[in-house]
N, CA, C and O atoms as a CHARMM CRD file, in Angstrom:
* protein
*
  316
    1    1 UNK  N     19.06000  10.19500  14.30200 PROA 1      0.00000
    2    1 UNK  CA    18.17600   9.76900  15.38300 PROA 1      0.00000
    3    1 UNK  C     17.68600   8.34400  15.17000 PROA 1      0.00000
    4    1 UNK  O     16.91700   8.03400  16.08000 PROA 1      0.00000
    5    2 UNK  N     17.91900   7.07900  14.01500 PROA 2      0.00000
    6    2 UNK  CA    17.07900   6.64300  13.82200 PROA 2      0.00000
    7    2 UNK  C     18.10700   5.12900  13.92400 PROA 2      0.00000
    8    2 UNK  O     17.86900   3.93100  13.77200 PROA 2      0.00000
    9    3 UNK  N     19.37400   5.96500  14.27300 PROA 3      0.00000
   10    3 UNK  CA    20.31400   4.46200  14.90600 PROA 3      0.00000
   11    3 UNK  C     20.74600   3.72600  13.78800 PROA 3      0.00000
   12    3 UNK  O     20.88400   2.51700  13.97100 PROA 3      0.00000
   13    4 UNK  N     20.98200   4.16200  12.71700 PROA 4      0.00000
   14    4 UNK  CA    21.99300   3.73800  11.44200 PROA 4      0.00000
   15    4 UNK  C     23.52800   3.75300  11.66000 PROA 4      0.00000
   16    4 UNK  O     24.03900   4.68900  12.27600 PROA 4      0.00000
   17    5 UNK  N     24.10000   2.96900  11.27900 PROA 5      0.00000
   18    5 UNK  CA    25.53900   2.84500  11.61000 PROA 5      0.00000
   19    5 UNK  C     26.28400   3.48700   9.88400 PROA 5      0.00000
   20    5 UNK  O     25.96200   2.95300   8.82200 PROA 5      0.00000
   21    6 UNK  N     27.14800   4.52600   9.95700 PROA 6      0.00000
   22    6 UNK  CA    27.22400   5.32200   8.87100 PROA 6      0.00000
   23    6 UNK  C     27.39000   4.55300   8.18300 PROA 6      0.00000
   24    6 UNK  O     26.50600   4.57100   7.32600 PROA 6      0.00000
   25    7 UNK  N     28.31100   3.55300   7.98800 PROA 7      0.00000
   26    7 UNK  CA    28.62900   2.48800   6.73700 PROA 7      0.00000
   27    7 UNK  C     27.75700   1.56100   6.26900 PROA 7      0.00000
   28    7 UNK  O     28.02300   0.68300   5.44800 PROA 7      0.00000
   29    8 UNK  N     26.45700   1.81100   6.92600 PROA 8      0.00000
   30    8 UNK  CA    25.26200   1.06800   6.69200 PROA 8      0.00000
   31    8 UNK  C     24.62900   1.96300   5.43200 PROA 8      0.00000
   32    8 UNK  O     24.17600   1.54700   4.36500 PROA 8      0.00000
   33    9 UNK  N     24.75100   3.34000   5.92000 PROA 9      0.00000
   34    9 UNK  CA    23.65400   4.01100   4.94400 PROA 9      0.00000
   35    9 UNK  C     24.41600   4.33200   3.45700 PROA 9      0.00000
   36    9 UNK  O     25.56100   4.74500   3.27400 PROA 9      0.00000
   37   10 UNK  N     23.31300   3.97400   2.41500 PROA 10     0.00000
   38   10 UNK  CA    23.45700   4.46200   0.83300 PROA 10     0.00000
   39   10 UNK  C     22.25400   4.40200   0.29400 PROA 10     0.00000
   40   10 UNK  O     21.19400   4.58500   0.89200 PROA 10     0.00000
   41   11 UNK  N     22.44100   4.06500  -1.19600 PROA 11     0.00000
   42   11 UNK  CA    21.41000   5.15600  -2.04700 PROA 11     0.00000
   43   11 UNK  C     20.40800   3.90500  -1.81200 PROA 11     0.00000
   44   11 UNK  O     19.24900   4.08800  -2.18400 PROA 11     0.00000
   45   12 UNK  N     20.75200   2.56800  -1.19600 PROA 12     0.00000
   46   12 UNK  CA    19.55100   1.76700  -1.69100 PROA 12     0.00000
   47   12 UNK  C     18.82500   1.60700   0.25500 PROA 12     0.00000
   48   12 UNK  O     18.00200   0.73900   0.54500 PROA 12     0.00000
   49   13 UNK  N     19.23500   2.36700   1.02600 PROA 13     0.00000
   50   13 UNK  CA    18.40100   2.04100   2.65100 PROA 13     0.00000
   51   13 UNK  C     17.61700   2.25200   2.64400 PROA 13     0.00000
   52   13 UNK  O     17.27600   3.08800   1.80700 PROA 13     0.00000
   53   14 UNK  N     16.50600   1.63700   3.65400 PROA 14     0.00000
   54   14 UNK  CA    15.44100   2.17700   3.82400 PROA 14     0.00000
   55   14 UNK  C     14.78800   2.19500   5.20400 PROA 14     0.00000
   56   14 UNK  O     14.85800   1.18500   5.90400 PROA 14     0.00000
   57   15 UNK  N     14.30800   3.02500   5.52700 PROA 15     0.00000
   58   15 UNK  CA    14.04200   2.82600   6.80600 PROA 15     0.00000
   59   15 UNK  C     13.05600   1.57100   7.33700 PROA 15     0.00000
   60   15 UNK  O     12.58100   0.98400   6.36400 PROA 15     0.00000
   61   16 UNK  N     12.65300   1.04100   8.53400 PROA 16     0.00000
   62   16 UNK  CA    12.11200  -0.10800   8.93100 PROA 16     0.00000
   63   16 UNK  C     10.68200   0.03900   8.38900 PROA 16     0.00000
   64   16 UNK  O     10.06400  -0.95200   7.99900 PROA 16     0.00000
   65   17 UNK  N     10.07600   1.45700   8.36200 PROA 17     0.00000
   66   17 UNK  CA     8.34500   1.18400   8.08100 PROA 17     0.00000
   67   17 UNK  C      8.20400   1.24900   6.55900 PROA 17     0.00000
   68   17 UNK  O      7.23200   0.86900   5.90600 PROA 17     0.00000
   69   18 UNK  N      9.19700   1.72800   6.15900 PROA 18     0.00000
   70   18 UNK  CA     9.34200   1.43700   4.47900 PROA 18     0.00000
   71   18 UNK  C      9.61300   0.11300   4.31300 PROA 18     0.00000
   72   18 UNK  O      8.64700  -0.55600   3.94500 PROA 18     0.00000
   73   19 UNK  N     10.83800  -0.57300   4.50700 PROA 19     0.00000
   74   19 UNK  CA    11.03000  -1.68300   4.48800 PROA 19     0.00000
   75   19 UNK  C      9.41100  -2.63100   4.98800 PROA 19     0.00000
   76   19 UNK  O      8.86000  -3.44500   4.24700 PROA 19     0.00000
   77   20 UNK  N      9.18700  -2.45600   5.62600 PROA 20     0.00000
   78   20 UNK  CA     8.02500  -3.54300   5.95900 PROA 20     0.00000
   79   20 UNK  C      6.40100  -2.55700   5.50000 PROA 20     0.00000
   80   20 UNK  O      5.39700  -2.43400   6.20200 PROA 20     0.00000
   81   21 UNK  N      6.62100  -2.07100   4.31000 PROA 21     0.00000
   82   21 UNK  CA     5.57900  -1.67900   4.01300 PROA 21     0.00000
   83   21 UNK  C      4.50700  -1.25300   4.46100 PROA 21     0.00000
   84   21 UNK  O      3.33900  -1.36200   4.08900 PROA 21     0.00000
   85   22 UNK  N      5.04800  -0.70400   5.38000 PROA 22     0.00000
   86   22 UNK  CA     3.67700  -0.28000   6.35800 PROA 22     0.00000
   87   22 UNK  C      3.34400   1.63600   5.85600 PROA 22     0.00000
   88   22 UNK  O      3.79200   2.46800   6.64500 PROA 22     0.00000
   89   23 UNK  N      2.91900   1.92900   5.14300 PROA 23     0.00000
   90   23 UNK  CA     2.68100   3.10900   4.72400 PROA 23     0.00000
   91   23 UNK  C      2.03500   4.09000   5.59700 PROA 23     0.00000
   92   23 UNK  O      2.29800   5.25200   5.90900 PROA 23     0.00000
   93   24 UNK  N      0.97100   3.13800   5.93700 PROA 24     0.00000
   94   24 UNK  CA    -0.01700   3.98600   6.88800 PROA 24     0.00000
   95   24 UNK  C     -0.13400   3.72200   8.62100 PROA 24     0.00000
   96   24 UNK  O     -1.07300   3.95400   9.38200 PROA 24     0.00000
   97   25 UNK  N      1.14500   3.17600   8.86700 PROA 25     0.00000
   98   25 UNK  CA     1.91800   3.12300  10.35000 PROA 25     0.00000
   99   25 UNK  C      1.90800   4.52000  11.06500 PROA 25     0.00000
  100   25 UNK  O      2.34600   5.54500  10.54100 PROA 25     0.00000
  101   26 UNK  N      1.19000   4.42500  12.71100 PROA 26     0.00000
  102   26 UNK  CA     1.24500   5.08500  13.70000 PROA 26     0.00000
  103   26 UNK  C      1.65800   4.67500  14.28700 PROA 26     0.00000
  104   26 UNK  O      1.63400   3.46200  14.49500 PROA 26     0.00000
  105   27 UNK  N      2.69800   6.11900  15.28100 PROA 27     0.00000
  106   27 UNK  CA     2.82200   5.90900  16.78900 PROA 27     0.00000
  107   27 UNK  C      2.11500   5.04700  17.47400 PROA 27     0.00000
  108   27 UNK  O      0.96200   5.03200  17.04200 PROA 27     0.00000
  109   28 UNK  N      2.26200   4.38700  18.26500 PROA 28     0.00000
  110   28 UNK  CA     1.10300   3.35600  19.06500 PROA 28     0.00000
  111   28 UNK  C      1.44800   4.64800  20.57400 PROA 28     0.00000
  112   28 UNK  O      0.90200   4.39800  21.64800 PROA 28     0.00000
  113   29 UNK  N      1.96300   5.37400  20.50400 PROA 29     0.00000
  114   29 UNK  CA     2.10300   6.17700  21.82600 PROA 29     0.00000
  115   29 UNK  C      1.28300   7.78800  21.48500 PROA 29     0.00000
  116   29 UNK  O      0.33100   8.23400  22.12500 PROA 29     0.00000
  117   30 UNK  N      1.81500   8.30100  20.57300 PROA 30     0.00000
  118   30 UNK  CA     1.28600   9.69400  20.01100 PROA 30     0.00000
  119   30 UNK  C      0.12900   9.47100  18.75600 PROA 30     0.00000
  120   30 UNK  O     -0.70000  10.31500  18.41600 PROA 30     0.00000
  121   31 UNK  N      0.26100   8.42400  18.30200 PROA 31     0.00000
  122   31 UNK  CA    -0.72500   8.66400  17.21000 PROA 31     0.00000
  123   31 UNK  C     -1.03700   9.11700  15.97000 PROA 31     0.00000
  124   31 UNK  O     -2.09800   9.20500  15.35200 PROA 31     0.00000
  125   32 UNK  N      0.48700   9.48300  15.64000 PROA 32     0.00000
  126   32 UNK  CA     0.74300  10.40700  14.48400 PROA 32     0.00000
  127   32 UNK  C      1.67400   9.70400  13.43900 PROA 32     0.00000
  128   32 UNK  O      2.79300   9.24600  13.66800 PROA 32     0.00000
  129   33 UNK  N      0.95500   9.70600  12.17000 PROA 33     0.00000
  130   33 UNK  CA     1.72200   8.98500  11.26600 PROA 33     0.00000
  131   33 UNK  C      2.82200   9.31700  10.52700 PROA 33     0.00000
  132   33 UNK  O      3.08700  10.51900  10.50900 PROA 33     0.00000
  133   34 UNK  N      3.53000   8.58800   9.91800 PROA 34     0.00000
  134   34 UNK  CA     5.19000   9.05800   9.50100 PROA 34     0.00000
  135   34 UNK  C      6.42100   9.55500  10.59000 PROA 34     0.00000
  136   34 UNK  O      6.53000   9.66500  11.81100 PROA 34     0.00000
  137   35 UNK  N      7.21100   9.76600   9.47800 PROA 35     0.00000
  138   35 UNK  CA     8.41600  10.20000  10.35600 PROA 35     0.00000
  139   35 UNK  C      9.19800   8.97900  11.14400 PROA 35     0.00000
  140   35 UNK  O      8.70200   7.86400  10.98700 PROA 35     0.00000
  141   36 UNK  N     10.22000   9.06700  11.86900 PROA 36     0.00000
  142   36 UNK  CA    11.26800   8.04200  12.33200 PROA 36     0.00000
  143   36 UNK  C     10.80200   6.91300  12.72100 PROA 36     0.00000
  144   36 UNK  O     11.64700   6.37800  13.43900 PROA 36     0.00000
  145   37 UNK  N      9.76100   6.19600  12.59500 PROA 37     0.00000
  146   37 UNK  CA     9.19200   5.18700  13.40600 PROA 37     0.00000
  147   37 UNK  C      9.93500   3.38700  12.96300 PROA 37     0.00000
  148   37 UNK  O     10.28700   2.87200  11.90100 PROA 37     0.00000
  149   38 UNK  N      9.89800   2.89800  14.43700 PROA 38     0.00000
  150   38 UNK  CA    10.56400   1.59100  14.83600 PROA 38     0.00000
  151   38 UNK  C      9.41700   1.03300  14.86100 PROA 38     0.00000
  152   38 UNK  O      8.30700   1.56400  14.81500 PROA 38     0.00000
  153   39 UNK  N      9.80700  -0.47300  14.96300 PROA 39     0.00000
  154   39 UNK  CA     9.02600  -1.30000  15.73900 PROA 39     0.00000
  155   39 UNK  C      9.43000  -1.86400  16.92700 PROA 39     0.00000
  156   39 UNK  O     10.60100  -2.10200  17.22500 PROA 39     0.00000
  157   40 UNK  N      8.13600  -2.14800  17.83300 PROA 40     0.00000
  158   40 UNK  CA     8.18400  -2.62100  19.13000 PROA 40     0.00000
  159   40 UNK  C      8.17700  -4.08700  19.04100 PROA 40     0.00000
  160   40 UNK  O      8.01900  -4.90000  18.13000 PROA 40     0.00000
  161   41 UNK  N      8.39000  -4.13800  20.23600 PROA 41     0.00000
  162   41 UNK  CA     8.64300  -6.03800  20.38500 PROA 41     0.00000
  163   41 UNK  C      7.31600  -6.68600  20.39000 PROA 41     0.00000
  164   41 UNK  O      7.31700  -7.91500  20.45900 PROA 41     0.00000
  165   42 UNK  N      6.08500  -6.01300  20.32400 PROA 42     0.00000
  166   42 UNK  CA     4.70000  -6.45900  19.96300 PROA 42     0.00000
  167   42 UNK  C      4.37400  -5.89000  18.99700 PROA 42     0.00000
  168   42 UNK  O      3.26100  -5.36400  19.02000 PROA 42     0.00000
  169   43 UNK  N      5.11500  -5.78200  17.90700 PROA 43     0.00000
  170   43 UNK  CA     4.78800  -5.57600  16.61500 PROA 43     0.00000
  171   43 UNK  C      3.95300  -4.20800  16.76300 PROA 43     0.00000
  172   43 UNK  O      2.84800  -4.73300  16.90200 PROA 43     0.00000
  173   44 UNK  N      3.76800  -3.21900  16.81200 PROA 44     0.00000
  174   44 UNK  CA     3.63100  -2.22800  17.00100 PROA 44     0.00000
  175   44 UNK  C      4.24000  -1.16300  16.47300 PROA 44     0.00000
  176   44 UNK  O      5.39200  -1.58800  16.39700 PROA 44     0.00000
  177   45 UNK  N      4.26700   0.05100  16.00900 PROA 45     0.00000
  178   45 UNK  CA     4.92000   0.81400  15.50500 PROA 45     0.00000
  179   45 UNK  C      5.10000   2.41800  16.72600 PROA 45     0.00000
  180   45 UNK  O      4.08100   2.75100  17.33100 PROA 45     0.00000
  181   46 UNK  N      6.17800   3.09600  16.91000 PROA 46     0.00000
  182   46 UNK  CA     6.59700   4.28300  17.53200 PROA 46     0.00000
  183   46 UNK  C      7.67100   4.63300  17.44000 PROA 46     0.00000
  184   46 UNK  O      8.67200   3.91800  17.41700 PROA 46     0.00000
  185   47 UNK  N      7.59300   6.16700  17.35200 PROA 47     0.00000
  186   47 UNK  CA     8.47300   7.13000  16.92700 PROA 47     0.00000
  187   47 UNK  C      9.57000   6.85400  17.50600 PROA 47     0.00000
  188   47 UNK  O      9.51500   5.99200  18.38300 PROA 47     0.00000
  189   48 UNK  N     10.78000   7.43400  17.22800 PROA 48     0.00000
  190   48 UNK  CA    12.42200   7.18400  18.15600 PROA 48     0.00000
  191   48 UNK  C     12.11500   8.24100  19.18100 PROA 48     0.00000
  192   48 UNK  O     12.26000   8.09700  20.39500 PROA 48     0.00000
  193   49 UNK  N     11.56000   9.60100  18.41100 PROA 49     0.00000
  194   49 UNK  CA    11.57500  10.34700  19.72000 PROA 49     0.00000
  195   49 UNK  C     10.46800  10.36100  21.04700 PROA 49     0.00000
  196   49 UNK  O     10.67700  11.07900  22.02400 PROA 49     0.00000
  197   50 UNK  N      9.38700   9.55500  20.94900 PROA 50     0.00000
  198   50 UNK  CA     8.72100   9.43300  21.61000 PROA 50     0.00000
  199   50 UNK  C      8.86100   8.01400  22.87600 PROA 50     0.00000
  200   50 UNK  O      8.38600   7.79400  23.99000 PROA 50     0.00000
  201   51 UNK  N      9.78300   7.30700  21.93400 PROA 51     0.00000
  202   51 UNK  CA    10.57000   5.97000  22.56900 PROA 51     0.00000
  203   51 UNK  C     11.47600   6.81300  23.52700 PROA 51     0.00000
  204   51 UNK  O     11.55200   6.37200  24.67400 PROA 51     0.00000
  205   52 UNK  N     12.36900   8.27000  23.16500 PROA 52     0.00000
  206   52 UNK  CA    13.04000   8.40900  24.05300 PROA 52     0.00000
  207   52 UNK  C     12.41600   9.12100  25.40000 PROA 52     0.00000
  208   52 UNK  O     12.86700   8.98400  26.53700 PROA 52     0.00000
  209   53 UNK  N     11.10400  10.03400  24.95800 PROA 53     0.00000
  210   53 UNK  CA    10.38000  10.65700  25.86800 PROA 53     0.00000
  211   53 UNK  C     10.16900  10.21800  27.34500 PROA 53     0.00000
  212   53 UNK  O     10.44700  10.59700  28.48300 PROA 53     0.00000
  213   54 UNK  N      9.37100   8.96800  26.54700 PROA 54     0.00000
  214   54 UNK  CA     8.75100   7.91100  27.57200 PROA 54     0.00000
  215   54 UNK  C      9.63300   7.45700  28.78600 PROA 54     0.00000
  216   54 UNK  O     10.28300   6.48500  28.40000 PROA 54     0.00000
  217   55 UNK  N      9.91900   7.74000  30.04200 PROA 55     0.00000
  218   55 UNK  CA    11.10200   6.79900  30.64800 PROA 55     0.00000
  219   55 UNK  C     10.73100   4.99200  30.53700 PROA 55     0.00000
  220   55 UNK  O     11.53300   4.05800  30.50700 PROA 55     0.00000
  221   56 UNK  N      9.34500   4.96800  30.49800 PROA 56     0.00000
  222   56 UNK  CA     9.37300   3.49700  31.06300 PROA 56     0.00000
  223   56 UNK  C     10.21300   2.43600  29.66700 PROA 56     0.00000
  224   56 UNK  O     10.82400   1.37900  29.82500 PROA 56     0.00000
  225   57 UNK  N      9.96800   3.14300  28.44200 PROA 57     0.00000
  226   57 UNK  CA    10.06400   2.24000  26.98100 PROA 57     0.00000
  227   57 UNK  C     11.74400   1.94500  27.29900 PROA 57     0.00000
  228   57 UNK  O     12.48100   2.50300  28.11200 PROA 57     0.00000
  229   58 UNK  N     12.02800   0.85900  26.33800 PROA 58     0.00000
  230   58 UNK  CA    13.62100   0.99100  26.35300 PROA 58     0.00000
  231   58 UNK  C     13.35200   0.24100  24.94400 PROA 58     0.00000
  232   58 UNK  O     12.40300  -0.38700  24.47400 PROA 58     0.00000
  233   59 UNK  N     15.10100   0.73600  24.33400 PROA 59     0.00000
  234   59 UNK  CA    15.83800   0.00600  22.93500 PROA 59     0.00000
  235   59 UNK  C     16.41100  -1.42000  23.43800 PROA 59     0.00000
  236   59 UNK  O     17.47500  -1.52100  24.05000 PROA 59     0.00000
  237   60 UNK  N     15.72900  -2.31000  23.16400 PROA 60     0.00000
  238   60 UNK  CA    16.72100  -3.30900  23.43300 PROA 60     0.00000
  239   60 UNK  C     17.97100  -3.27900  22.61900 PROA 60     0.00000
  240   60 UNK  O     18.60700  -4.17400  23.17600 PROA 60     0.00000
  241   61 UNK  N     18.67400  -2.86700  21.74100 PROA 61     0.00000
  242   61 UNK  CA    19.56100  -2.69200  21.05900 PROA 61     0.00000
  243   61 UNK  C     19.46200  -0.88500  20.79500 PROA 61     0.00000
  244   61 UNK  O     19.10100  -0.10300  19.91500 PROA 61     0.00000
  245   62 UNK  N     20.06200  -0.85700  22.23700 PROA 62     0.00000
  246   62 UNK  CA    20.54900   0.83100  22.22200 PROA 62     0.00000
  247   62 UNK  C     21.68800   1.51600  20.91700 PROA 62     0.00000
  248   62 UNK  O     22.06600   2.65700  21.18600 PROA 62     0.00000
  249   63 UNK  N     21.97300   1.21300  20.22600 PROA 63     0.00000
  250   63 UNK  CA    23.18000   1.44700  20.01200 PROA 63     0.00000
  251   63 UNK  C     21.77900   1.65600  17.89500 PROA 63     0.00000
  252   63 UNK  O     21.59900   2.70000  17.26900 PROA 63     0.00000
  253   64 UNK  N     21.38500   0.68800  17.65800 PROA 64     0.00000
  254   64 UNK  CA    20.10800   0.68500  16.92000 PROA 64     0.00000
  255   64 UNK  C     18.97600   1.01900  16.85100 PROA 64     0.00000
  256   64 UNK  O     18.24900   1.33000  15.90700 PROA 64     0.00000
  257   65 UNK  N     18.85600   0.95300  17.79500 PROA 65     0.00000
  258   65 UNK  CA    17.54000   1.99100  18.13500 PROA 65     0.00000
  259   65 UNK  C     16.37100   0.98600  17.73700 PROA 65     0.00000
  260   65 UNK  O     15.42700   1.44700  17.09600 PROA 65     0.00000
  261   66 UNK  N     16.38400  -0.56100  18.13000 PROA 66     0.00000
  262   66 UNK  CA    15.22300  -1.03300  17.74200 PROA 66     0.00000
  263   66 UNK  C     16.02900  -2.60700  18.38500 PROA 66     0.00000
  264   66 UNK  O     17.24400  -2.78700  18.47400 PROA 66     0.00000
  265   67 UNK  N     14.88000  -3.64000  18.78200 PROA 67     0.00000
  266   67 UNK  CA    13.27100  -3.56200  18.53800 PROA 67     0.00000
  267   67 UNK  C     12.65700  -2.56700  20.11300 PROA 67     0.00000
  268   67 UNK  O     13.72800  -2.10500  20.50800 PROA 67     0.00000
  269   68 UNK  N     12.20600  -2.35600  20.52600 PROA 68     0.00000
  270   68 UNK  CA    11.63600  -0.88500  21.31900 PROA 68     0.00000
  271   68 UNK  C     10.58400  -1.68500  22.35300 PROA 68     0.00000
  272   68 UNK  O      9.49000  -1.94800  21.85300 PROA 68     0.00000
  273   69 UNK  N     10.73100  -1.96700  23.29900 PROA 69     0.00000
  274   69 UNK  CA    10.16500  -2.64800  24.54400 PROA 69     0.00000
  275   69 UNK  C      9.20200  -1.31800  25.25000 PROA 69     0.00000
  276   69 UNK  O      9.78900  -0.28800  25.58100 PROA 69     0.00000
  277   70 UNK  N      7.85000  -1.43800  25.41900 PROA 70     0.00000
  278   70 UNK  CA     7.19400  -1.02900  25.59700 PROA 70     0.00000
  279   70 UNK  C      6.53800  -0.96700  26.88700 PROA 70     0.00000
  280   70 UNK  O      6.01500  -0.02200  27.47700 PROA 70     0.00000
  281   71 UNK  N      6.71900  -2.49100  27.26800 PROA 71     0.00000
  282   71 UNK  CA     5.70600  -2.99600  27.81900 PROA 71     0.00000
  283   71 UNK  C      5.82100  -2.91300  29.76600 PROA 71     0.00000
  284   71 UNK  O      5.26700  -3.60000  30.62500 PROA 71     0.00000
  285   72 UNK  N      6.79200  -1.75500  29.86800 PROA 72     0.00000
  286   72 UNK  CA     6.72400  -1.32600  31.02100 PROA 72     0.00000
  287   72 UNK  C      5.93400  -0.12200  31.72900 PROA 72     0.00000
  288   72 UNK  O      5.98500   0.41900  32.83300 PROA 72     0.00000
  289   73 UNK  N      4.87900   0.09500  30.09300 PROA 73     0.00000
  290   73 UNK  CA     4.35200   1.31700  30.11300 PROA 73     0.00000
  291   73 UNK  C      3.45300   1.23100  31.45600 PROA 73     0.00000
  292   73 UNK  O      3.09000   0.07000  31.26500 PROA 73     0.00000
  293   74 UNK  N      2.89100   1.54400  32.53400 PROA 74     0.00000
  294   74 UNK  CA     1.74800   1.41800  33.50700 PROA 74     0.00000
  295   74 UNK  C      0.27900   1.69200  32.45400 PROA 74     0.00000
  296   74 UNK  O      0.02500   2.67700  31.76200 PROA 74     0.00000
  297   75 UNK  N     -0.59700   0.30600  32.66800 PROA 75     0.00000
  298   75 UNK  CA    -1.54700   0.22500  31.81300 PROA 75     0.00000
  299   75 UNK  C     -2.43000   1.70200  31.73800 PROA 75     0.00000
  300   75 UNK  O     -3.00000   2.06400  30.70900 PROA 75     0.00000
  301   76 UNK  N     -2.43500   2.60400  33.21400 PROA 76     0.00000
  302   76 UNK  CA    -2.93000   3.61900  33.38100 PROA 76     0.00000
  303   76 UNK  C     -2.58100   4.51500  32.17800 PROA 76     0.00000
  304   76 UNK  O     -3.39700   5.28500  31.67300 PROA 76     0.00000
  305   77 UNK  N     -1.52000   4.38600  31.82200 PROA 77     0.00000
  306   77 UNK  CA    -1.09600   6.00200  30.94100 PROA 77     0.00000
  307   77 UNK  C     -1.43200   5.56800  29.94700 PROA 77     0.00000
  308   77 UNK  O     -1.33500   6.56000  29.22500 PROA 77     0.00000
  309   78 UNK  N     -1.92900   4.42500  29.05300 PROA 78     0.00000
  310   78 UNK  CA    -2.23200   4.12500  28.05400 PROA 78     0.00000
  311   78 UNK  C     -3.52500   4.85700  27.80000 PROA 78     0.00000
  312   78 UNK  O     -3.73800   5.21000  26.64000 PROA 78     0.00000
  313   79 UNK  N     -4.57700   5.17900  28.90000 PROA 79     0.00000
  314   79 UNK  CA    -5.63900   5.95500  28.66600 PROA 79     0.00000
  315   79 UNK  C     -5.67400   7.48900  27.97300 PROA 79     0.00000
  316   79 UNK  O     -6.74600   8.07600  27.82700 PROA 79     0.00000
């Protein structure tokens, strides 16, 4: 789910919120920490599956699953 290309992955990968040290990274959509999370194109952190939930979000690099465009969300649902 998290858009690795198989010949990418071995013993030394890491995922993006590991890689950028973000330990204590939330969803900016659900709120819930850990698990598959990308970053958005405003630096932001959210899940893959909640990126796919959403219709308005998109992958700008579908195929990677990141950086994660947000910003079509309607300011309303942010409440």
């Amino acid at each position: 789910c998290y858009g690795i290309r198989p010949e990418l992955v071995n013993e030394g990968w890491t995922c993006s919120r590991c890689a950028a040290h973000a330990w204590t990274a939330e969803c900016c959509l659900c709120n819930l920490r850990g698990g598959a999370l990308q970053m958005t194109t405003d630096r932001r952190w959210i899940h893959v599956i909640c990126a796919i939930a959403v219709p308005e979000v998109r992958f700008l690099n579908v195929m990677e699953r990141h950086p994660v465009d947000i910003s079509a969300i309607p300011e309303q649902r942010w409440k």
